Amino acid sequence: FRSGGAVIGLALALVFGQQYLVGLIPILKYVLPWTIAIALPPEEGAIVPSILTGQPPWSWIPLLAVALQIPIFLWIAVARFRREEF
């Protein structure tokens, strides 16, 4: 995008739209970070609160998916900024 507003708008839309995306396509609960902090039915709860209380989380897959997504998206962002800014 050419403006910062479009970039932040896309990120905010993803943050606030995750609950609806998971409602439409339930398999996305394994790759979107929403279930790390917020519980979605029919699971027993979110991952972070269960770890903090000493209970086993319902799945480690969302944590692993987000851990893989972070370096991928950082690499894309850095590559894009290098091409555009410098």
PDB file of C-alpha atoms in Angstrom:
ATOM      1  CA  PHE A   1       0.000   0.000   0.000  1.00  0.00           C
ATOM      2  CA  ARG A   2       1.093   3.557  -0.550  1.00  0.00           C
ATOM      3  CA  SER A   3      -0.291   4.976   2.722  1.00  0.00           C
ATOM      4  CA  GLY A   4       0.072   3.994   6.352  1.00  0.00           C
ATOM      5  CA  GLY A   5      -3.688   4.162   6.909  1.00  0.00           C
ATOM      6  CA  ALA A   6      -4.339   1.203   4.657  1.00  0.00           C
ATOM      7  CA  VAL A   7      -1.676  -0.856   6.411  1.00  0.00           C
ATOM      8  CA  ILE A   8      -2.990  -0.179   9.908  1.00  0.00           C
ATOM      9  CA  GLY A   9      -6.579  -0.599   8.705  1.00  0.00           C
ATOM     10  CA  LEU A  10      -5.818  -4.067   7.389  1.00  0.00           C
ATOM     11  CA  ALA A  11      -4.149  -5.065  10.654  1.00  0.00           C
ATOM     12  CA  LEU A  12      -7.055  -3.740  12.756  1.00  0.00           C
ATOM     13  CA  ALA A  13      -9.594  -5.475  10.536  1.00  0.00           C
ATOM     14  CA  LEU A  14      -7.795  -8.764  11.081  1.00  0.00           C
ATOM     15  CA  VAL A  15      -7.578  -8.236  14.846  1.00  0.00           C
ATOM     16  CA  PHE A  16     -11.246  -7.387  15.249  1.00  0.00           C
ATOM     17  CA  GLY A  17     -12.487  -9.764  12.557  1.00  0.00           C
ATOM     18  CA  GLN A  18     -10.823 -12.920  13.860  1.00  0.00           C
ATOM     19  CA  GLN A  19     -13.809 -13.975  15.937  1.00  0.00           C
ATOM     20  CA  TYR A  20     -16.051 -13.768  12.875  1.00  0.00           C
ATOM     21  CA  LEU A  21     -13.562 -15.595  10.671  1.00  0.00           C
ATOM     22  CA  VAL A  22     -13.327 -18.412  13.205  1.00  0.00           C
ATOM     23  CA  GLY A  23     -17.130 -18.536  13.336  1.00  0.00           C
ATOM     24  CA  LEU A  24     -17.316 -18.900   9.551  1.00  0.00           C
ATOM     25  CA  ILE A  25     -14.340 -21.243   9.141  1.00  0.00           C
ATOM     26  CA  PRO A  26     -13.749 -23.135  12.424  1.00  0.00           C
ATOM     27  CA  ILE A  27     -10.402 -24.608  11.351  1.00  0.00           C
ATOM     28  CA  LEU A  28      -8.909 -21.099  11.545  1.00  0.00           C
ATOM     29  CA  LYS A  29      -8.914 -21.335  15.338  1.00  0.00           C
ATOM     30  CA  TYR A  30      -5.705 -23.340  14.959  1.00  0.00           C
ATOM     31  CA  VAL A  31      -3.799 -20.686  12.988  1.00  0.00           C
ATOM     32  CA  LEU A  32      -5.164 -17.337  14.185  1.00  0.00           C
ATOM     33  CA  PRO A  33      -3.917 -15.958  17.505  1.00  0.00           C
ATOM     34  CA  TRP A  34      -7.430 -15.277  18.856  1.00  0.00           C
ATOM     35  CA  THR A  35      -7.642 -18.501  20.888  1.00  0.00           C
ATOM     36  CA  ILE A  36      -4.360 -17.823  22.638  1.00  0.00           C
ATOM     37  CA  ALA A  37      -5.992 -15.231  24.899  1.00  0.00           C
ATOM     38  CA  ILE A  38      -9.757 -15.639  24.394  1.00  0.00           C
ATOM     39  CA  ALA A  39     -11.781 -18.840  24.747  1.00  0.00           C
ATOM     40  CA  LEU A  40     -13.859 -20.093  21.857  1.00  0.00           C
ATOM     41  CA  PRO A  41     -16.468 -22.811  22.250  1.00  0.00           C
ATOM     42  CA  PRO A  42     -16.464 -25.816  22.434  1.00  0.00           C
ATOM     43  CA  GLU A  43     -12.931 -25.765  23.919  1.00  0.00           C
ATOM     44  CA  GLU A  44     -12.558 -25.421  27.660  1.00  0.00           C
ATOM     45  CA  GLY A  45     -10.761 -22.125  27.528  1.00  0.00           C
ATOM     46  CA  ALA A  46      -8.028 -19.973  26.160  1.00  0.00           C
ATOM     47  CA  ILE A  47      -4.439 -21.165  26.137  1.00  0.00           C
ATOM     48  CA  VAL A  48      -2.719 -18.472  28.217  1.00  0.00           C
ATOM     49  CA  PRO A  49      -5.136 -18.554  31.192  1.00  0.00           C
ATOM     50  CA  SER A  50      -4.936 -22.340  31.332  1.00  0.00           C
ATOM     51  CA  ILE A  51      -1.119 -22.222  31.367  1.00  0.00           C
ATOM     52  CA  LEU A  52      -1.108 -19.535  34.066  1.00  0.00           C
ATOM     53  CA  THR A  53      -3.397 -21.621  36.276  1.00  0.00           C
ATOM     54  CA  GLY A  54      -1.301 -24.755  35.789  1.00  0.00           C
ATOM     55  CA  GLN A  55      -3.826 -26.631  33.647  1.00  0.00           C
ATOM     56  CA  PRO A  56      -2.892 -28.191  30.318  1.00  0.00           C
ATOM     57  CA  PRO A  57      -4.052 -26.146  27.311  1.00  0.00           C
ATOM     58  CA  TRP A  58      -6.598 -27.634  24.925  1.00  0.00           C
ATOM     59  CA  SER A  59      -4.018 -27.433  22.120  1.00  0.00           C
ATOM     60  CA  TRP A  60      -0.480 -26.205  21.506  1.00  0.00           C
ATOM     61  CA  ILE A  61      -1.116 -25.765  17.780  1.00  0.00           C
ATOM     62  CA  PRO A  62      -2.183 -22.073  17.914  1.00  0.00           C
ATOM     63  CA  LEU A  63       1.003 -21.162  19.801  1.00  0.00           C
ATOM     64  CA  LEU A  64       3.149 -23.011  17.275  1.00  0.00           C
ATOM     65  CA  ALA A  65       1.272 -21.473  14.345  1.00  0.00           C
ATOM     66  CA  VAL A  66       1.751 -17.950  15.684  1.00  0.00           C
ATOM     67  CA  ALA A  67       5.399 -18.659  16.484  1.00  0.00           C
ATOM     68  CA  LEU A  68       5.874 -19.592  12.815  1.00  0.00           C
ATOM     69  CA  GLN A  69       3.825 -16.672  11.494  1.00  0.00           C
ATOM     70  CA  ILE A  70       5.796 -14.001  13.364  1.00  0.00           C
ATOM     71  CA  PRO A  71       9.148 -14.503  11.562  1.00  0.00           C
ATOM     72  CA  ILE A  72       7.417 -14.995   8.215  1.00  0.00           C
ATOM     73  CA  PHE A  73       5.475 -11.725   8.455  1.00  0.00           C
ATOM     74  CA  LEU A  74       8.492  -9.873   9.853  1.00  0.00           C
ATOM     75  CA  TRP A  75      10.569 -11.053   6.902  1.00  0.00           C
ATOM     76  CA  ILE A  76       7.858  -9.895   4.468  1.00  0.00           C
ATOM     77  CA  ALA A  77       7.603  -6.499   6.180  1.00  0.00           C
ATOM     78  CA  VAL A  78      11.366  -5.934   6.231  1.00  0.00           C
ATOM     79  CA  ALA A  79      11.685  -6.978   2.590  1.00  0.00           C
ATOM     80  CA  ARG A  80       8.875  -4.620   1.621  1.00  0.00           C
ATOM     81  CA  PHE A  81      10.305  -1.702   3.599  1.00  0.00           C
ATOM     82  CA  ARG A  82      13.758  -2.200   2.093  1.00  0.00           C
ATOM     83  CA  ARG A  83      12.297  -2.070  -1.383  1.00  0.00           C
ATOM     84  CA  GLU A  84      10.076   0.970  -0.760  1.00  0.00           C
ATOM     85  CA  GLU A  85      11.905   3.137   1.734  1.00  0.00           C
ATOM     86  CA  PHE A  86      15.574   2.836   0.879  1.00  0.00           C
TER      87      PHE A  86
END
